[in-house]
Coordinates of C-alpha atoms and ligand atoms in Angstrom, one line a residue:
M210 CA 45.1 -40.8 -3.8
I211 CA 43.4 -37.5 -3.3
N212 CA 40.0 -37.1 -1.8
N213 CA 38.9 -34.1 -3.8
I214 CA 40.0 -32.9 -7.2
L215 CA 40.1 -29.3 -5.8
N216 CA 43.1 -30.3 -3.7
K217 CA 45.1 -31.0 -6.8
V218 CA 46.2 -27.4 -7.4
G219 CA 49.5 -26.7 -9.2
N220 CA 52.3 -28.9 -10.5
T221 CA 50.9 -28.2 -14.0
P222 CA 52.6 -29.6 -17.1
L223 CA 55.5 -27.7 -18.7
I224 CA 55.7 -28.3 -22.4
S225 CA 58.1 -27.2 -25.1
L226 CA 56.8 -25.2 -28.1
P227 CA 59.4 -25.7 -30.9
M228 CA 59.6 -22.6 -33.1
E229 CA 60.7 -23.4 -36.6
E230 CA 61.2 -19.8 -37.7
N231 CA 63.7 -19.1 -34.9
S232 CA 65.7 -22.0 -33.5
N233 CA 67.4 -19.8 -30.9
L234 CA 64.2 -19.6 -29.0
N235 CA 63.5 -22.5 -26.6
I236 CA 60.0 -21.8 -25.5
F237 CA 58.4 -23.6 -22.6
A238 CA 54.8 -23.1 -21.5
K239 CA 53.3 -23.8 -18.1
L240 CA 49.8 -25.2 -18.8
E241 CA 47.8 -23.6 -16.0
F242 CA 44.5 -24.9 -17.5
Y243 CA 45.4 -28.3 -15.8
N244 CA 44.3 -26.7 -12.5
P245 CA 41.1 -28.2 -11.1
T246 CA 38.7 -25.4 -12.2
G247 CA 40.6 -24.7 -15.4
S248 CA 42.8 -21.8 -14.7
V249 CA 45.8 -20.2 -13.0
K250 CA 43.3 -18.6 -10.6
D251 CA 42.9 -21.8 -8.6
R252 CA 46.3 -21.1 -7.1
A253 CA 45.1 -17.8 -5.6
A254 CA 41.6 -18.9 -4.6
C255 CA 42.8 -22.0 -2.8
Y256 CA 45.8 -20.3 -1.1
I257 CA 43.9 -17.2 0.0
I258 CA 41.0 -19.0 1.5
S259 CA 43.3 -21.5 3.4
R260 CA 45.4 -18.7 4.8
L261 CA 42.4 -16.7 5.9
L262 CA 40.9 -19.7 7.7
N263 CA 44.2 -21.0 9.2
E264 CA 45.1 -17.5 10.6
G265 CA 41.6 -16.9 12.0
I266 CA 41.1 -13.9 9.8
I267 CA 37.8 -15.4 8.7
N268 CA 35.6 -18.1 10.3
K269 CA 33.1 -20.6 9.0
D270 CA 30.3 -18.0 9.1
T271 CA 32.3 -15.3 7.2
I272 CA 30.8 -14.3 3.8
L273 CA 33.4 -13.8 1.1
I274 CA 32.9 -11.2 -1.6
E275 CA 34.8 -10.4 -4.8
S276 CA 34.4 -8.6 -8.1
S277 CA 35.3 -11.0 -10.9
S278 CA 33.7 -11.7 -14.3
G279 CA 35.8 -14.7 -15.0
N280 CA 38.3 -17.3 -13.9
F281 CA 38.7 -15.9 -10.4
G282 CA 35.0 -15.9 -9.7
V283 CA 34.8 -19.5 -11.0
A284 CA 37.8 -20.6 -8.8
L285 CA 36.6 -18.8 -5.7
S286 CA 33.1 -20.2 -5.9
A287 CA 34.6 -23.7 -6.0
Y288 CA 37.0 -23.2 -3.0
A289 CA 34.4 -21.3 -1.0
K290 CA 32.0 -24.2 -1.4
L291 CA 34.7 -26.7 -0.5
N292 CA 35.3 -24.9 2.7
G293 CA 31.6 -24.4 3.5
L294 CA 31.8 -20.6 3.0
K295 CA 29.2 -18.3 1.5
F296 CA 30.5 -16.4 -1.5
I297 CA 29.0 -13.3 -3.3
C298 CA 30.4 -12.7 -6.7
V299 CA 29.9 -9.3 -8.3
I300 CA 29.9 -9.6 -12.1
D301 CA 28.6 -7.3 -14.8
K302 CA 26.6 -7.6 -18.0
T303 CA 29.6 -8.4 -20.1
T304 CA 30.4 -11.6 -18.1
L305 CA 30.3 -14.6 -20.4
P306 CA 27.2 -16.8 -19.8
V307 CA 29.5 -19.9 -19.2
N308 CA 31.3 -18.2 -16.4
E309 CA 28.1 -17.0 -14.8
M310 CA 26.7 -20.5 -15.0
L311 CA 29.8 -22.1 -13.4
I312 CA 29.8 -19.5 -10.6
R313 CA 26.1 -20.0 -9.9
L314 CA 26.2 -23.8 -10.1
Q315 CA 28.9 -23.8 -7.4
G316 CA 26.6 -22.1 -5.0
A317 CA 27.7 -18.5 -5.1
E318 CA 25.3 -15.6 -5.0
V319 CA 25.7 -13.5 -8.1
I320 CA 25.1 -9.8 -8.3
C321 CA 25.2 -8.4 -11.8
I322 CA 26.0 -4.8 -12.4
T323 CA 24.3 -3.4 -15.5
E324 CA 25.1 0.4 -15.2
P325 CA 28.4 1.4 -16.8
D326 CA 30.8 3.7 -14.8
Q327 CA 32.2 7.0 -16.0
H328 CA 34.8 5.1 -18.2
G329 CA 32.2 3.2 -20.0
G330 CA 33.3 -0.1 -18.2
Y331 CA 31.8 -1.7 -15.1
L332 CA 34.8 -2.1 -12.7
M333 CA 34.2 1.1 -10.7
N334 CA 30.5 0.3 -10.2
R335 CA 31.3 -3.3 -9.2
I336 CA 33.6 -2.0 -6.5
K337 CA 31.1 0.6 -5.4
K338 CA 28.6 -2.2 -5.0
I339 CA 31.0 -4.2 -2.9
Q340 CA 31.7 -1.2 -0.7
E341 CA 28.0 -0.7 -0.2
I342 CA 27.5 -4.3 0.9
L343 CA 30.6 -4.2 3.1
S344 CA 29.2 -1.2 5.0
T345 CA 25.9 -2.9 5.7
T346 CA 27.0 -6.5 6.4
D347 CA 28.6 -8.1 9.4
N348 CA 31.4 -10.7 9.2
I349 CA 32.1 -10.2 5.5
Y350 CA 35.6 -10.3 3.8
W351 CA 36.5 -8.7 0.5
I352 CA 39.1 -10.8 -1.2
N353 CA 40.2 -7.7 -3.3
Q354 CA 42.6 -9.4 -5.8
Y355 CA 43.9 -6.0 -6.9
G356 CA 45.3 -5.0 -3.5
N357 CA 45.5 -8.0 -1.3
P358 CA 49.1 -9.1 -0.8
L359 CA 47.9 -12.7 -0.3
N360 CA 47.1 -12.8 -4.0
A361 CA 50.8 -12.3 -4.9
Q362 CA 52.0 -14.5 -2.1
A363 CA 49.9 -17.4 -3.6
Y364 CA 51.9 -17.2 -6.8
Y365 CA 55.3 -16.6 -5.0
N366 CA 54.8 -19.8 -3.1
S367 CA 53.4 -22.0 -5.9
L368 CA 53.8 -21.1 -9.5
G369 CA 57.0 -19.0 -8.8
K370 CA 58.6 -22.0 -7.1
E371 CA 57.6 -24.5 -9.8
I372 CA 59.0 -22.2 -12.6
C373 CA 62.3 -21.9 -10.7
F374 CA 62.8 -25.6 -10.4
E375 CA 61.4 -26.6 -13.8
A376 CA 63.6 -24.2 -15.8
P377 CA 65.4 -26.4 -18.3
R378 CA 69.0 -27.1 -17.3
Q379 CA 68.5 -24.4 -14.5
K380 CA 68.8 -21.7 -17.1
L381 CA 66.1 -19.0 -17.5
D382 CA 66.5 -16.0 -19.7
Y383 CA 63.0 -14.7 -20.2
L384 CA 59.6 -15.1 -18.5
F385 CA 56.4 -13.9 -20.2
M386 CA 53.1 -13.5 -18.3
G387 CA 49.7 -11.9 -19.0
I388 CA 48.6 -9.3 -16.5
S389 CA 45.3 -8.3 -15.0
S390 CA 45.1 -8.0 -11.2
G391 CA 48.9 -8.3 -11.2
G392 CA 48.9 -11.1 -8.7
T393 CA 50.5 -13.7 -10.9
I394 CA 53.3 -11.5 -12.2
T395 CA 54.0 -9.9 -8.8
G396 CA 54.4 -13.2 -6.9
V397 CA 56.1 -15.1 -9.7
S398 CA 58.5 -12.3 -10.6
R399 CA 59.6 -11.9 -7.0
K400 CA 60.3 -15.6 -6.5
V401 CA 62.0 -16.1 -9.9
K402 CA 64.3 -13.1 -9.5
E403 CA 65.7 -14.6 -6.3
M404 CA 66.9 -17.6 -8.1
Y405 CA 67.6 -16.1 -11.5
P406 CA 68.5 -12.4 -10.9
N407 CA 69.2 -11.8 -14.6
V408 CA 66.0 -13.2 -15.9
N409 CA 63.9 -10.7 -18.0
I410 CA 60.4 -10.5 -16.8
I411 CA 58.1 -9.4 -19.6
A412 CA 54.5 -8.4 -18.8
V413 CA 52.0 -8.9 -21.6
D414 CA 49.2 -6.4 -21.7
V415 CA 46.5 -5.5 -24.2
Y416 CA 45.7 -2.2 -26.0
G417 CA 43.1 -0.3 -24.1
S418 CA 44.3 -1.5 -20.6
V419 CA 45.6 1.3 -18.4
I420 CA 47.9 -0.8 -16.1
F421 CA 51.1 0.8 -17.4
G422 CA 49.5 4.2 -18.4
G423 CA 47.5 5.2 -21.4
K424 CA 43.9 5.8 -21.9
A425 CA 41.2 3.1 -21.3
R426 CA 39.7 1.8 -24.5
K427 CA 37.2 -0.9 -25.3
R428 CA 38.7 -4.3 -24.9
F429 CA 37.3 -7.5 -26.2
I430 CA 39.4 -10.4 -24.9
P431 CA 38.5 -11.3 -21.3
G432 CA 41.3 -12.3 -18.8
I433 CA 44.0 -9.8 -19.3
G434 CA 44.3 -6.0 -19.1
S435 CA 42.6 -3.7 -16.6
S436 CA 40.9 -0.4 -16.4
M437 CA 42.8 0.5 -13.2
R438 CA 46.4 0.1 -12.0
P439 CA 46.4 -2.6 -9.3
D440 CA 48.2 -1.6 -6.1
I441 CA 49.6 -5.1 -5.8
L442 CA 51.9 -4.3 -8.7
N443 CA 54.0 -1.9 -6.6
D444 CA 56.0 -5.0 -5.5
A445 CA 56.4 -6.6 -9.0
R446 CA 59.7 -6.9 -10.7
I447 CA 58.9 -6.2 -14.3
D448 CA 61.6 -5.5 -16.9
D449 CA 59.5 -4.8 -20.0
V450 CA 56.0 -4.7 -21.3
V451 CA 54.7 -6.0 -24.7
Y452 CA 51.3 -4.8 -25.9
V453 CA 49.3 -7.1 -28.2
N454 CA 46.0 -6.5 -30.0
E455 CA 42.9 -8.6 -30.4
E456 CA 43.9 -9.8 -33.9
E457 CA 47.3 -11.0 -32.8
T458 CA 45.7 -12.8 -29.9
I459 CA 43.1 -14.5 -32.1
N460 CA 45.7 -15.5 -34.7
S461 CA 48.1 -16.9 -32.0
C462 CA 45.4 -18.9 -30.3
R463 CA 44.5 -20.5 -33.6
E464 CA 48.2 -21.2 -34.3
L465 CA 48.6 -22.8 -31.0
L466 CA 45.8 -25.2 -31.8
E467 CA 46.9 -25.9 -35.4
V468 CA 50.7 -26.2 -34.8
H469 CA 50.9 -27.4 -31.2
N470 CA 47.5 -29.0 -30.6
L471 CA 46.9 -26.7 -27.7
Y472 CA 43.3 -25.5 -27.2
A473 CA 44.2 -22.5 -25.1
G474 CA 42.4 -19.4 -23.8
G475 CA 42.8 -15.8 -24.9
S476 CA 45.7 -14.7 -22.7
S477 CA 47.7 -17.7 -23.8
G478 CA 47.4 -16.5 -27.4
S479 CA 48.3 -13.0 -26.2
V480 CA 51.4 -14.3 -24.5
Y481 CA 52.5 -16.4 -27.5
A482 CA 52.0 -13.4 -29.8
A483 CA 54.0 -11.2 -27.4
I484 CA 57.0 -13.7 -27.5
K485 CA 57.1 -13.7 -31.3
K486 CA 56.7 -9.9 -31.4
Y487 CA 59.4 -9.3 -28.8
F488 CA 62.1 -11.4 -30.5
V489 CA 61.4 -9.7 -33.9
Q490 CA 62.3 -6.4 -32.2
N491 CA 65.0 -7.9 -29.9
E492 CA 67.0 -10.4 -32.0
V493 CA 69.1 -13.0 -30.1
D494 CA 72.2 -14.6 -31.6
S495 CA 72.4 -17.5 -29.2
Q496 CA 70.1 -20.0 -27.6
V497 CA 67.7 -18.5 -24.9
N498 CA 65.3 -20.3 -22.6
I499 CA 61.9 -18.6 -22.4
M500 CA 59.2 -19.7 -20.1
C501 CA 55.6 -18.5 -20.2
V502 CA 52.3 -19.0 -18.5
F503 CA 49.2 -20.2 -20.3
A504 CA 46.5 -19.2 -17.9
D505 CA 43.4 -21.0 -19.1
R506 CA 41.7 -23.3 -21.7
G507 CA 39.9 -22.6 -25.0
E508 CA 36.4 -23.8 -24.0
R509 CA 35.5 -20.6 -22.3
Y510 CA 36.2 -18.7 -25.5
I511 CA 34.1 -20.8 -27.8
T512 CA 31.7 -17.8 -28.5
T513 CA 34.6 -15.4 -28.8
I514 CA 38.1 -16.3 -30.0
Y515 CA 37.0 -19.5 -31.7
D516 CA 33.9 -18.0 -33.3
D517 CA 34.6 -16.7 -36.8
N518 CA 31.7 -14.1 -36.7
W519 CA 32.9 -12.7 -33.4
C520 CA 36.5 -12.5 -34.8
E521 CA 35.3 -10.6 -37.9
M522 CA 33.4 -8.2 -35.7
V523 CA 36.5 -7.5 -33.6
K524 CA 38.6 -7.1 -36.7
Q525 CA 36.2 -4.5 -38.2
Y526 CA 36.2 -2.6 -34.8
S527 CA 40.0 -2.6 -34.7
L528 CA 40.2 -1.3 -38.2
S529 CA 38.1 1.6 -37.3
T530 CA 40.2 2.6 -34.3
S531 CA 43.9 3.3 -33.7
L532 CA 45.7 0.3 -32.1
E533 CA 48.6 2.1 -30.6
P534 CA 48.5 2.5 -26.9
V535 CA 48.3 6.1 -25.7
I536 CA 51.0 6.5 -23.0
E537 CA 50.4 9.7 -20.9
Ligands
PLP284 C1 43.0 -15.9 -18.7 C2 43.8 -15.1 -17.7 N1 45.0 -14.8 -18.0 C3 45.8 -14.0 -17.3 C4 45.3 -13.5 -16.1 C5 46.1 -12.5 -15.3 O1 46.3 -12.9 -14.0 P1 46.4 -11.8 -12.8 O2 45.1 -11.4 -12.5 O3 47.1 -12.6 -11.7 O4 47.3 -10.7 -13.3 C6 44.0 -13.8 -15.8 C7 43.3 -13.2 -14.6 O5 42.1 -13.3 -14.4 C8 43.2 -14.6 -16.6 O6 41.9 -14.9 -16.3

């Protein structure tokens, strides 16, 4: 018996995704949307707050602050509340109303940035706002998912371990993960390479993200990609990167629902699209075990990926721009 659902982080289901068109690919997905607040980010939120409290880095009066427009904000607001901590979440005007509602309902103070930065996005201004607040507030701690080593440690100690021990017949050839702050891929890749040194770790990024170089461009699917390169990634063990576009993501999300009965979030579609794309370019002539991470559930994308009008708008935008990433 558990006394609070928020204590049930991790040990998410692993399911097989049979692929008719290529029987050499044994694909297994970790369904991270079975975490209590609905995403992989529960692992980081729960772990980081516990470590900070246990090690006396913060106390019961410390205010937590973070920039997040999505899953991490939702998860942090829940775990801050569970621990009786005040949490300030800095979002921006592109944040989906459902995420803002969930963050507010769990007691967090929300600061919404409405002025775009020099890149046309909001990240730099969100961080500027955090720095302003840090300089004028006592006993405040910035979680800083892009640079805090605890973010990667959370995944090293939980998701990384689970993947190692759940790999079918202790054989793991490929592991595909979406990337944004880089916490998941950094922690998981370090753990998994210890047990499976020959595994190929494949990062899935979206066109318009600058994580691996290239120019920032308008991105529509929340969750993955970033308009800055996270410092945390310096410790990651990544073998290859696959870029996907919005249309591939949308089509794959819908295929997951139609073929596998999985109502998954955007980055799950991106990851599934990336697997299919990768093995068209890199044919295999024997059976390979591929694991991947499905980070969140479809509900939060009801007004985007699962909305036909929105999908048509994105398609028209994509047609009017070049989809190839610009690597500098
Ligand atoms: C839906 C989704 N997928 C993937 C990721 C990538 O995780 P990370 O920030 O650990 O790189 C995130 C992060 O917010 C996410 O929300």
